[in-house]
Amino acid sequence: MTRNSRNSPRFPGAFAPEPSEDDNEPKSKSQKKRDMLALQDLGAELEALPKDRFARVPMPEALEDAVRAARSITSHEGKRRQMQYVGKVMRSLDDDEVQAIRSALDAFKGTSKAETARLHLIERWRELLLKDDDALTRFLGEHPVNDAQALRNIIRNARKEQQSGKPPKYFRELFQAIKTALEDKDAATAAAAPPPADDAQD
């Protein structure tokens, strides 16, 4: 009788469970399947991580080597086989090692959400600045800039671009100007924050 399991969406069959001696252990088959699928997801996420983030994930050397090998393989079948080996290595990890990997990936997701929110904020400000002159007054009140006149010129030129259908040179410059203003405000806020209290001094 063949035991079916959900395949990895990127590498079908890569994480198929192998027969083991613990099949008669109290853990149910459904729980084993959930555990295997959780490892499948983690393995696929590791393989797909950008290089800089992958280097920051704590993991045993055997798993790191296995995933690095998978990332370097271009053949779909070759990668599938290597990911199958990645799955085997991951199933040998203890709970603390798996949790460390999961925590690192969750932290990256949180960072990505924050980055996405910041991009949406910049885009919203750009939309408002191009639409309403009063928006510039509000923006400068919240985000003082070194050269307000330069920002006004960028907004004016971006509007002209939109009206004439020219390439969006100043439209992009406005995005960068807003991004810089937000970053400068964050830096100023951080610099003005009081230093943490020294608990050692009483």
GROMACS .gro file of C-alpha atoms in nm, residues 11-183:
model
  173
   11PHE     CA    1   0.990   2.031  -0.577
   12PRO     CA    2   0.724   1.759  -0.589
   13GLY     CA    3   0.817   1.457  -0.384
   14ALA     CA    4   1.124   1.621  -0.235
   15PHE     CA    5   1.009   1.573   0.122
   16ALA     CA    6   0.836   1.236   0.096
   17PRO     CA    7   0.868   1.068   0.438
   18GLU     CA    8   1.102   0.772   0.458
   19PRO     CA    9   1.011   0.449   0.636
   20SER     CA   10   1.136   0.458   0.993
   21GLU     CA   11   1.138   0.237   1.299
   22ASP     CA   12   0.921   0.477   1.498
   23ASP     CA   13   0.603   0.410   1.300
   24ASN     CA   14   0.468   0.220   1.601
   25GLU     CA   15   0.534   0.508   1.841
   26PRO     CA   16   0.235   0.680   2.005
   27LYS     CA   17   0.260   0.982   1.769
   28SER     CA   18  -0.030   0.955   1.524
   29LYS     CA   19   0.011   0.935   1.148
   30SER     CA   20  -0.168   1.267   1.107
   31GLN     CA   21   0.071   1.434   1.352
   32LYS     CA   22   0.369   1.285   1.169
   33LYS     CA   23   0.232   1.424   0.846
   34ARG     CA   24   0.187   1.770   0.999
   35ASP     CA   25   0.543   1.761   1.129
   36MET     CA   26   0.675   1.655   0.792
   37LEU     CA   27   0.482   1.932   0.614
   38ALA     CA   28   0.614   2.191   0.858
   39LEU     CA   29   0.970   2.082   0.782
   40GLN     CA   30   0.886   2.084   0.411
   41ASP     CA   31   0.783   2.447   0.434
   42LEU     CA   32   1.095   2.543   0.628
   43GLY     CA   33   1.320   2.366   0.380
   44ALA     CA   34   1.158   2.539   0.083
   45GLU     CA   35   1.189   2.877   0.257
   46LEU     CA   36   1.556   2.821   0.330
   47GLU     CA   37   1.629   2.727  -0.030
   48ALA     CA   38   1.449   3.038  -0.157
   49LEU     CA   39   1.607   3.290   0.082
   50PRO     CA   40   1.825   3.571  -0.054
   51LYS     CA   41   2.193   3.499  -0.001
   52ASP     CA   42   2.243   3.756   0.276
   53ARG     CA   43   1.948   3.631   0.478
   54PHE     CA   44   2.038   3.267   0.433
   55ALA     CA   45   2.380   3.341   0.585
   56ARG     CA   46   2.208   3.477   0.898
   57VAL     CA   47   1.998   3.168   0.971
   58PRO     CA   48   2.142   2.952   1.251
   59MET     CA   49   2.159   2.589   1.142
   60PRO     CA   50   2.381   2.282   1.171
   61GLU     CA   51   2.665   2.260   0.922
   62ALA     CA   52   2.518   1.951   0.755
   63LEU     CA   53   2.192   2.133   0.678
   64GLU     CA   54   2.371   2.446   0.561
   65ASP     CA   55   2.585   2.243   0.321
   66ALA     CA   56   2.282   2.054   0.191
   67VAL     CA   57   2.080   2.370   0.126
   68ARG     CA   58   2.376   2.552  -0.030
   69ALA     CA   59   2.416   2.260  -0.269
   70ALA     CA   60   2.046   2.276  -0.359
   71ARG     CA   61   2.068   2.651  -0.422
   72SER     CA   62   2.354   2.598  -0.669
   73ILE     CA   63   2.176   2.333  -0.877
   74THR     CA   64   1.994   2.457  -1.188
   75SER     CA   65   1.852   2.125  -1.308
   76HIS     CA   66   1.498   2.080  -1.180
   77GLU     CA   67   1.543   1.706  -1.128
   78GLY     CA   68   1.881   1.754  -0.966
   79LYS     CA   69   1.741   2.018  -0.734
   80ARG     CA   70   1.447   1.793  -0.646
   81ARG     CA   71   1.682   1.515  -0.547
   82GLN     CA   72   1.896   1.750  -0.341
   83MET     CA   73   1.587   1.892  -0.167
   84GLN     CA   74   1.490   1.537  -0.085
   85TYR     CA   75   1.823   1.509   0.093
   86VAL     CA   76   1.761   1.844   0.264
   87GLY     CA   77   1.437   1.698   0.396
   88LYS     CA   78   1.622   1.396   0.532
   89VAL     CA   79   1.872   1.620   0.713
   90MET     CA   80   1.596   1.839   0.854
   91ARG     CA   81   1.414   1.539   0.997
   92SER     CA   82   1.729   1.462   1.197
   93LEU     CA   83   1.730   1.801   1.372
   94ASP     CA   84   1.620   1.835   1.732
   95ASP     CA   85   1.336   2.066   1.836
   96ASP     CA   86   1.567   2.349   1.945
   97GLU     CA   87   1.745   2.355   1.610
   98VAL     CA   88   1.416   2.361   1.419
   99GLN     CA   89   1.283   2.639   1.643
  100ALA     CA   90   1.596   2.849   1.588
  101ILE     CA   91   1.547   2.825   1.211
  102ARG     CA   92   1.177   2.901   1.238
  103SER     CA   93   1.243   3.205   1.460
  104ALA     CA   94   1.493   3.347   1.210
  105LEU     CA   95   1.251   3.306   0.921
  106ASP     CA   96   0.969   3.465   1.123
  107ALA     CA   97   1.196   3.762   1.198
  108PHE     CA   98   1.263   3.806   0.825
  109LYS     CA   99   0.889   3.804   0.756
  110GLY     CA  100   0.837   4.070   1.018
  111THR     CA  101   1.107   4.282   0.856
  112SER     CA  102   0.949   4.235   0.516
  113LYS     CA  103   0.612   4.351   0.650
  114ALA     CA  104   0.771   4.662   0.796
  115GLU     CA  105   0.950   4.734   0.468
  116THR     CA  106   0.625   4.692   0.275
  117ALA     CA  107   0.441   4.925   0.510
  118ARG     CA  108   0.714   5.187   0.467
  119LEU     CA  109   0.694   5.164   0.088
  120HIS     CA  110   0.317   5.209   0.101
  121LEU     CA  111   0.359   5.514   0.324
  122ILE     CA  112   0.606   5.671   0.080
  123GLU     CA  113   0.377   5.601  -0.214
  124ARG     CA  114   0.082   5.751  -0.027
  125TRP     CA  115   0.273   6.068   0.050
  126ARG     CA  116   0.383   6.095  -0.314
  127GLU     CA  117   0.024   6.064  -0.428
  128LEU     CA  118  -0.088   6.334  -0.183
  129LEU     CA  119   0.197   6.572  -0.269
  130LEU     CA  120   0.122   6.548  -0.640
  131LYS     CA  121  -0.249   6.602  -0.587
  132ASP     CA  122  -0.272   6.870  -0.318
  133ASP     CA  123  -0.050   7.173  -0.246
  134ASP     CA  124  -0.159   7.170   0.117
  135ALA     CA  125  -0.011   6.823   0.155
  136LEU     CA  126   0.339   6.973   0.127
  137THR     CA  127   0.275   7.194   0.429
  138ARG     CA  128   0.162   6.891   0.629
  139PHE     CA  129   0.457   6.686   0.509
  140LEU     CA  130   0.713   6.953   0.602
  141GLY     CA  131   0.547   6.991   0.941
  142GLU     CA  132   0.599   6.622   1.012
  143HIS     CA  133   0.924   6.570   0.822
  144PRO     CA  134   1.150   6.879   0.815
  145VAL     CA  135   1.382   6.869   0.513
  146ASN     CA  136   1.708   7.050   0.445
  147ASP     CA  137   1.587   7.208   0.121
  148ALA     CA  138   1.212   7.260   0.104
  149GLN     CA  139   1.242   7.457  -0.222
  150ALA     CA  140   1.416   7.167  -0.392
  151LEU     CA  141   1.130   6.941  -0.288
  152ARG     CA  142   0.879   7.190  -0.429
  153ASN     CA  143   1.068   7.191  -0.760
  154ILE     CA  144   1.064   6.810  -0.776
  155ILE     CA  145   0.689   6.805  -0.713
  156ARG     CA  146   0.631   7.073  -0.979
  157ASN     CA  147   0.841   6.887  -1.237
  158ALA     CA  148   0.676   6.554  -1.154
  159ARG     CA  149   0.335   6.712  -1.217
  160LYS     CA  150   0.455   6.847  -1.553
  161GLU     CA  151   0.580   6.499  -1.645
  162GLN     CA  152   0.240   6.348  -1.572
  163GLN     CA  153   0.060   6.615  -1.774
  164SER     CA  154   0.289   6.583  -2.076
  165GLY     CA  155   0.333   6.206  -2.060
  166LYS     CA  156   0.711   6.226  -2.025
  167PRO     CA  157   0.923   5.954  -1.864
  168PRO     CA  158   0.878   5.961  -1.483
  169LYS     CA  159   1.223   6.096  -1.389
  170TYR     CA  160   1.100   6.343  -1.126
  171PHE     CA  161   0.825   6.102  -1.019
  172ARG     CA  162   1.102   5.866  -0.909
  173GLU     CA  163   1.305   6.150  -0.758
  174LEU     CA  164   1.004   6.246  -0.548
  175PHE     CA  165   0.988   5.891  -0.411
  176GLN     CA  166   1.355   5.908  -0.310
  177ALA     CA  167   1.313   6.255  -0.156
  178ILE     CA  168   1.022   6.134   0.058
  179LYS     CA  169   1.213   5.819   0.154
  180THR     CA  170   1.514   6.027   0.263
  181ALA     CA  171   1.295   6.263   0.466
  182LEU     CA  172   1.135   5.970   0.650
  183GLU     CA  173   1.473   5.812   0.719
   0.00000   0.00000   0.00000
